[in-house]
XYZ file of C-alpha atoms in Angstrom:
390
model
C 0.022 0.076 0.180
C 0.604 3.603 -0.506
C 1.281 6.151 2.530
C 1.262 9.561 2.355
C 3.614 11.876 4.355
C 1.049 12.017 7.461
C 1.095 8.709 7.883
C -2.773 7.987 6.292
C -2.963 5.148 2.964
C -4.128 6.241 0.308
C -7.466 4.588 -0.674
C -7.385 2.564 -3.639
C -3.623 1.489 -3.709
C -3.897 -1.340 -0.881
C -3.126 -4.900 -2.476
C -3.225 -8.371 -0.901
C -1.206 -10.197 -3.796
C -2.451 -8.790 -7.015
C -6.008 -7.805 -5.917
C -7.036 -4.617 -4.613
C -8.186 -4.535 -1.091
C -11.736 -2.677 -0.663
C -11.381 0.648 1.129
C -14.132 -0.718 3.890
C -11.896 -3.364 4.511
C -8.749 -1.250 4.733
C -10.363 1.123 7.314
C -11.843 -1.538 9.054
C -8.421 -3.486 9.443
C -7.025 -0.189 11.099
C -9.391 0.641 13.887
C -11.729 2.564 11.434
C -9.130 4.953 10.155
C -6.956 4.879 7.318
C -4.395 6.095 9.868
C -1.386 3.974 10.104
C -0.059 4.575 14.046
C 3.812 5.863 14.778
C 5.043 2.474 16.622
C 4.093 0.687 13.212
C 5.777 2.644 11.110
C 9.201 2.529 9.776
C 12.317 3.391 12.145
C 15.221 5.291 11.034
C 16.302 2.922 7.782
C 12.887 2.230 6.661
C 11.750 -0.976 8.984
C 9.416 -0.535 11.401
C 7.949 -3.232 13.735
C 5.038 -4.419 11.646
C 5.699 -2.301 8.189
C 8.785 -1.934 5.929
C 9.298 0.625 3.435
C 10.103 -0.650 0.056
C 11.909 2.269 -1.639
C 14.652 1.669 -4.085
C 15.341 -0.432 -7.513
C 15.819 -3.718 -5.455
C 12.207 -3.138 -4.166
C 10.728 -3.733 -7.613
C 11.599 -7.839 -8.017
C 10.691 -8.217 -3.914
C 7.413 -6.510 -4.142
C 6.873 -8.574 -7.456
C 7.733 -11.649 -5.930
C 5.677 -11.128 -2.424
C 2.689 -9.982 -4.273
C 3.047 -13.360 -6.670
C 3.702 -15.750 -4.133
C 1.023 -14.345 -1.850
C -1.558 -14.292 -4.432
C -0.521 -17.822 -5.502
C -1.596 -19.118 -1.717
C -4.866 -17.264 -1.703
C -5.468 -18.477 -5.143
C -4.852 -22.076 -4.443
C -6.821 -21.914 -0.952
C -3.296 -22.400 0.769
C -2.687 -21.622 4.464
C 0.402 -19.643 5.215
C 2.186 -17.241 7.621
C 3.078 -14.109 6.425
C 5.609 -13.518 8.721
C 7.772 -16.910 7.258
C 6.494 -15.615 3.774
C 7.963 -12.504 4.042
C 11.456 -13.823 5.535
C 11.641 -16.192 2.924
C 11.245 -14.078 -0.206
C 13.614 -11.277 1.818
C 16.062 -13.963 2.389
C 15.857 -15.027 -1.442
C 16.437 -11.716 -2.664
C 19.327 -11.187 -0.087
C 20.944 -14.338 -1.292
C 20.843 -13.075 -5.126
C 22.737 -10.307 -4.202
C 24.990 -11.456 -1.447
C 26.261 -14.146 -3.225
C 27.075 -12.553 -6.292
C 24.833 -13.830 -8.571
C 23.013 -10.304 -9.482
C 26.203 -9.463 -10.321
C 27.084 -12.445 -12.651
C 23.540 -11.961 -14.493
C 24.440 -8.214 -15.072
C 28.081 -8.606 -16.119
C 26.934 -11.360 -19.002
C 24.842 -8.365 -20.598
C 26.466 -5.199 -19.188
C 24.790 -3.296 -22.694
C 21.298 -3.848 -21.600
C 21.864 -3.410 -17.671
C 24.160 -0.605 -17.449
C 23.032 2.871 -18.763
C 24.051 6.244 -19.569
C 27.821 5.209 -19.211
C 29.008 7.793 -21.759
C 27.145 10.544 -19.538
C 28.561 9.467 -16.622
C 32.494 9.709 -17.977
C 31.329 13.126 -19.302
C 30.127 14.328 -15.578
C 33.335 12.588 -13.749
C 35.284 14.201 -16.542
C 33.945 17.857 -16.144
C 34.155 18.118 -12.536
C 37.899 16.428 -12.248
C 38.821 19.083 -14.960
C 37.320 22.030 -12.956
C 39.611 20.639 -9.625
C 36.886 18.650 -8.017
C 38.037 15.611 -5.545
C 35.826 12.561 -6.339
C 35.435 9.578 -4.124
C 33.416 6.495 -4.763
C 32.053 4.328 -2.071
C 29.872 1.456 -3.002
C 28.848 -1.819 -1.326
C 29.554 -3.892 -4.521
C 32.854 -5.903 -4.749
C 35.842 -4.729 -6.758
C 35.927 -6.994 -9.484
C 32.057 -5.642 -10.403
C 32.935 -2.271 -9.703
C 35.888 -2.692 -12.099
C 33.866 -4.218 -14.906
C 31.040 -1.877 -14.659
C 33.088 0.987 -14.238
C 35.940 0.120 -17.533
C 32.625 -0.607 -19.509
C 31.236 2.964 -18.449
C 34.461 5.130 -18.324
C 37.554 3.198 -19.862
C 40.605 1.440 -18.565
C 41.470 4.140 -16.516
C 38.499 4.795 -14.483
C 40.307 5.147 -11.101
C 42.367 7.858 -12.278
C 38.987 10.353 -12.011
C 38.839 9.229 -8.141
C 41.044 10.377 -5.453
C 39.635 7.694 -2.857
C 37.681 4.250 -3.978
C 36.196 2.143 -1.476
C 34.423 -1.197 -2.267
C 32.629 -3.921 -0.164
C 31.933 -0.710 2.289
C 28.830 -2.408 4.174
C 26.579 0.769 4.039
C 24.886 2.268 6.558
C 26.903 0.439 8.795
C 29.947 2.150 7.252
C 28.798 5.532 8.452
C 28.138 4.744 11.781
C 30.384 1.534 13.187
C 34.097 2.885 14.124
C 35.360 -0.626 14.589
C 35.971 -1.828 11.036
C 39.272 -0.536 9.257
C 39.998 0.199 5.801
C 42.024 -2.908 3.922
C 43.599 -2.456 0.793
C 43.686 -4.926 -2.093
C 46.036 -5.596 -4.503
C 45.735 -5.385 -8.530
C 43.905 -8.896 -8.435
C 41.703 -7.668 -5.524
C 43.519 -9.474 -2.652
C 43.634 -8.227 0.527
C 46.816 -6.863 1.842
C 47.457 -6.560 5.586
C 49.316 -2.953 5.428
C 48.215 -0.543 8.326
C 46.556 2.325 6.182
C 47.714 5.610 7.069
C 46.738 7.492 4.162
C 44.254 6.986 1.511
C 45.947 7.167 -2.026
C 44.297 7.927 -5.401
C 44.713 4.737 -7.609
C 44.196 2.382 -5.110
C 41.413 0.061 -3.917
C 40.258 -0.126 -0.039
C 37.640 -2.232 1.338
C 35.204 -1.799 4.072
C 36.767 1.080 6.489
C 34.277 3.526 8.510
C 33.364 7.050 7.656
C 35.392 8.284 10.825
C 38.646 7.074 9.481
C 37.888 8.488 6.259
C 36.928 11.860 7.708
C 40.469 11.884 9.526
C 42.566 10.575 6.564
C 40.594 12.820 3.620
C 39.764 15.880 5.992
C 36.667 16.276 3.844
C 33.999 17.742 6.124
C 30.809 19.196 6.265
C 28.865 21.489 3.445
C 32.071 21.392 1.308
C 31.227 17.711 0.554
C 28.239 16.653 -1.918
C 27.149 12.890 -1.815
C 25.028 11.317 -4.116
C 23.392 7.752 -3.763
C 20.198 6.225 -4.662
C 19.162 4.911 -1.344
C 17.965 7.345 0.939
C 18.614 5.444 4.291
C 22.012 3.645 3.211
C 23.580 6.482 1.113
C 22.233 9.649 2.495
C 20.485 9.876 5.893
C 23.507 9.459 7.967
C 25.525 11.736 6.481
C 23.243 14.532 5.906
C 21.927 14.130 9.811
C 25.172 13.537 11.622
C 27.713 14.665 9.417
C 26.326 17.713 7.727
C 27.457 17.038 4.144
C 25.367 17.875 1.080
C 23.600 15.047 -0.201
C 21.973 14.381 -3.925
C 19.648 11.669 -4.297
C 19.446 9.427 -7.699
C 15.544 8.838 -8.571
C 15.145 7.133 -12.144
C 11.766 7.301 -11.763
C 11.436 11.425 -11.974
C 11.964 11.349 -15.835
C 8.930 9.691 -16.476
C 6.815 11.729 -13.747
C 8.097 14.657 -15.027
C 7.478 13.627 -18.663
C 3.522 12.969 -17.578
C 3.565 16.323 -15.425
C 4.144 18.459 -18.876
C 1.555 16.556 -20.636
C -1.488 18.233 -21.367
C -3.891 16.036 -19.864
C -2.239 16.473 -16.752
C -1.930 19.724 -16.556
C -5.887 20.496 -17.648
C -6.861 17.799 -15.011
C -4.822 19.613 -12.367
C -6.054 22.826 -13.147
C -9.734 22.085 -13.163
C -9.399 20.183 -9.764
C -7.585 22.874 -8.073
C -10.360 25.262 -9.468
C -12.935 22.543 -8.272
C -11.630 22.606 -4.403
C -11.452 26.273 -4.744
C -15.072 26.473 -5.843
C -16.146 23.767 -3.280
C -14.572 25.712 -0.349
C -16.116 29.053 -1.509
C -19.435 27.744 -2.047
C -20.520 25.377 0.978
C -21.718 28.464 2.692
C -24.702 27.906 0.515
C -27.252 25.430 2.162
C -30.386 25.564 -0.478
C -31.381 22.426 -2.301
C -30.009 23.266 -5.268
C -26.566 24.555 -4.218
C -26.184 21.475 -2.563
C -27.070 19.599 -5.530
C -24.282 21.430 -7.111
C -21.916 20.779 -4.440
C -22.464 17.024 -4.542
C -21.704 17.449 -8.418
C -18.616 19.269 -7.791
C -17.391 16.620 -5.142
C -18.139 13.589 -7.297
C -16.371 15.080 -10.837
C -13.255 15.822 -8.262
C -13.261 12.960 -7.176
C -13.091 11.286 -10.596
C -10.400 14.027 -11.520
C -8.108 12.566 -8.891
C -8.265 9.029 -9.830
C -7.864 10.164 -13.524
C -4.506 12.069 -12.677
C -3.237 9.269 -10.490
C -3.790 6.610 -13.353
C -1.489 8.936 -15.461
C 1.201 7.756 -13.279
C 0.230 4.232 -12.376
C -3.313 2.392 -12.660
C -2.524 1.132 -9.103
C -0.549 3.514 -7.260
C -0.214 6.506 -8.969
C 2.870 8.948 -8.617
C 5.583 7.745 -6.209
C 6.203 11.274 -5.062
C 2.372 12.550 -4.179
C -0.763 10.602 -2.983
C -4.004 12.295 -4.254
C -3.303 15.835 -2.604
C -0.288 14.989 0.080
C 3.297 14.279 -0.521
C 4.078 10.540 -0.141
C 6.123 9.412 2.831
C 8.734 8.595 0.707
C 8.716 12.582 -0.676
C 8.915 13.328 2.864
C 12.176 11.137 3.775
C 13.191 12.394 0.158
C 13.157 16.278 0.804
C 14.403 15.617 4.596
C 17.884 13.529 3.555
C 18.528 15.246 0.190
C 19.491 18.698 -0.565
C 19.259 18.023 -4.333
C 17.403 15.024 -6.401
C 17.429 13.999 -10.283
C 16.674 11.664 -12.381
C 20.355 10.665 -13.233
C 23.740 12.081 -12.569
C 23.709 13.354 -16.093
C 21.562 15.907 -15.180
C 24.252 18.105 -14.060
C 25.355 18.393 -17.765
C 22.747 20.997 -17.979
C 24.218 23.245 -15.532
C 27.905 25.249 -15.334
C 30.169 23.344 -12.017
C 29.817 26.851 -10.420
C 26.226 26.679 -10.574
C 24.378 27.706 -7.200
C 20.909 25.832 -6.400
C 18.359 27.943 -4.468
C 15.690 26.548 -2.330
C 12.172 27.476 -3.166
C 10.254 29.292 -0.877
C 7.350 27.687 -0.347
C 3.828 28.986 1.244
C 2.941 28.191 4.560
C -0.877 27.339 4.964
C -1.117 30.615 6.960
C 0.680 32.665 4.108
C -1.408 31.661 1.427
C -5.049 32.191 2.604
C -5.776 32.063 -1.200
C -4.152 29.117 -2.282
C -7.328 28.040 -4.317
C -6.702 30.916 -6.613
C -3.740 30.345 -7.643
C -3.430 27.205 -9.823
C -0.866 24.871 -11.182
C -0.197 26.456 -14.324
C 0.439 29.942 -12.556
C -1.381 31.632 -15.585
C -5.138 31.424 -14.816
C -7.401 31.919 -11.672
C -10.751 31.065 -10.230
C -13.365 33.626 -10.954
C -14.418 35.780 -7.979
C -17.016 35.091 -5.990
C -19.730 37.045 -7.899
C -18.954 34.835 -11.343
C -18.883 31.638 -9.212
C -22.560 30.826 -9.690
C -22.242 30.724 -13.465
C -19.558 28.229 -13.699
C -21.005 25.247 -15.213
């Protein structure tokens, strides 16, 4: 199911297996409300006592497998314990990753699975040419990183980075002081040297952020770190260490394409206008006015469903419920200074370009919000003209 920033389930997005759960049943399951209590919600790293937040690219196969297995069991009237099923599916996904099977499959067809290689090389080269110091911290093993970077950047990829750390074991890399850095030789074998400095062109394994900070002296907002996982990559760095962070959200490209369509803009514009009309005209309680208001309420709900389906028929946008930000969006803006579809988006800007935050109106600062439509080019009619609308 999909949850908004205030812990409410978006009705119409709850599924058991592959079948939608009726709104009435969802409300009944949570004690007569759509609200998920705080104690059940995800903890700091997205895993609560009874709810897990799926929020990265590895979540897609995990969600698909969970849904299909549950659907199979229900369709064949097989009894099962949900906790056992969840653990088995999660372990299976983890094993594919930890045992290296995923790396093997990707290496067999890099053209299919590794995208934007030329653009990535262009970004990295440009940053180095402007005197930036680059570092790579990844949980992947060196053999996979080396093959992937050679495919994208070329055989001299290590010369672009001042520090390269593999099998870092994020997010514990950012919080656990006990694990020292180990150097790897050219064949990827561990060395026994005590690490007193991090050298360019060398490969290091594991380690921890506290030694990294001590050895590099890269601290605070002078550092901009990009990652594609809000918790494993960005949360600790922003909250504990004051780094600037950039989130890579591939789905953003498609979402922006949709919100720029005429259908979306028309749907949202009229939806906003209806909301303003309903809010202003609800004071009229005669029979004819109530009939008009009821028709507007129905039309507004239909428009909300149409707008949702433009993104995904089951769940809608990953950034919004009908009107609120999603729980994912809330965490995204909390843990990232910037977010983009791909690192290559930086090619659209100068290296010294400054991104300024937008001032968003608070509710008490924008009492006439319903008059300001999403396009910025229309306004709802004045009160005197509202009676003539539709």
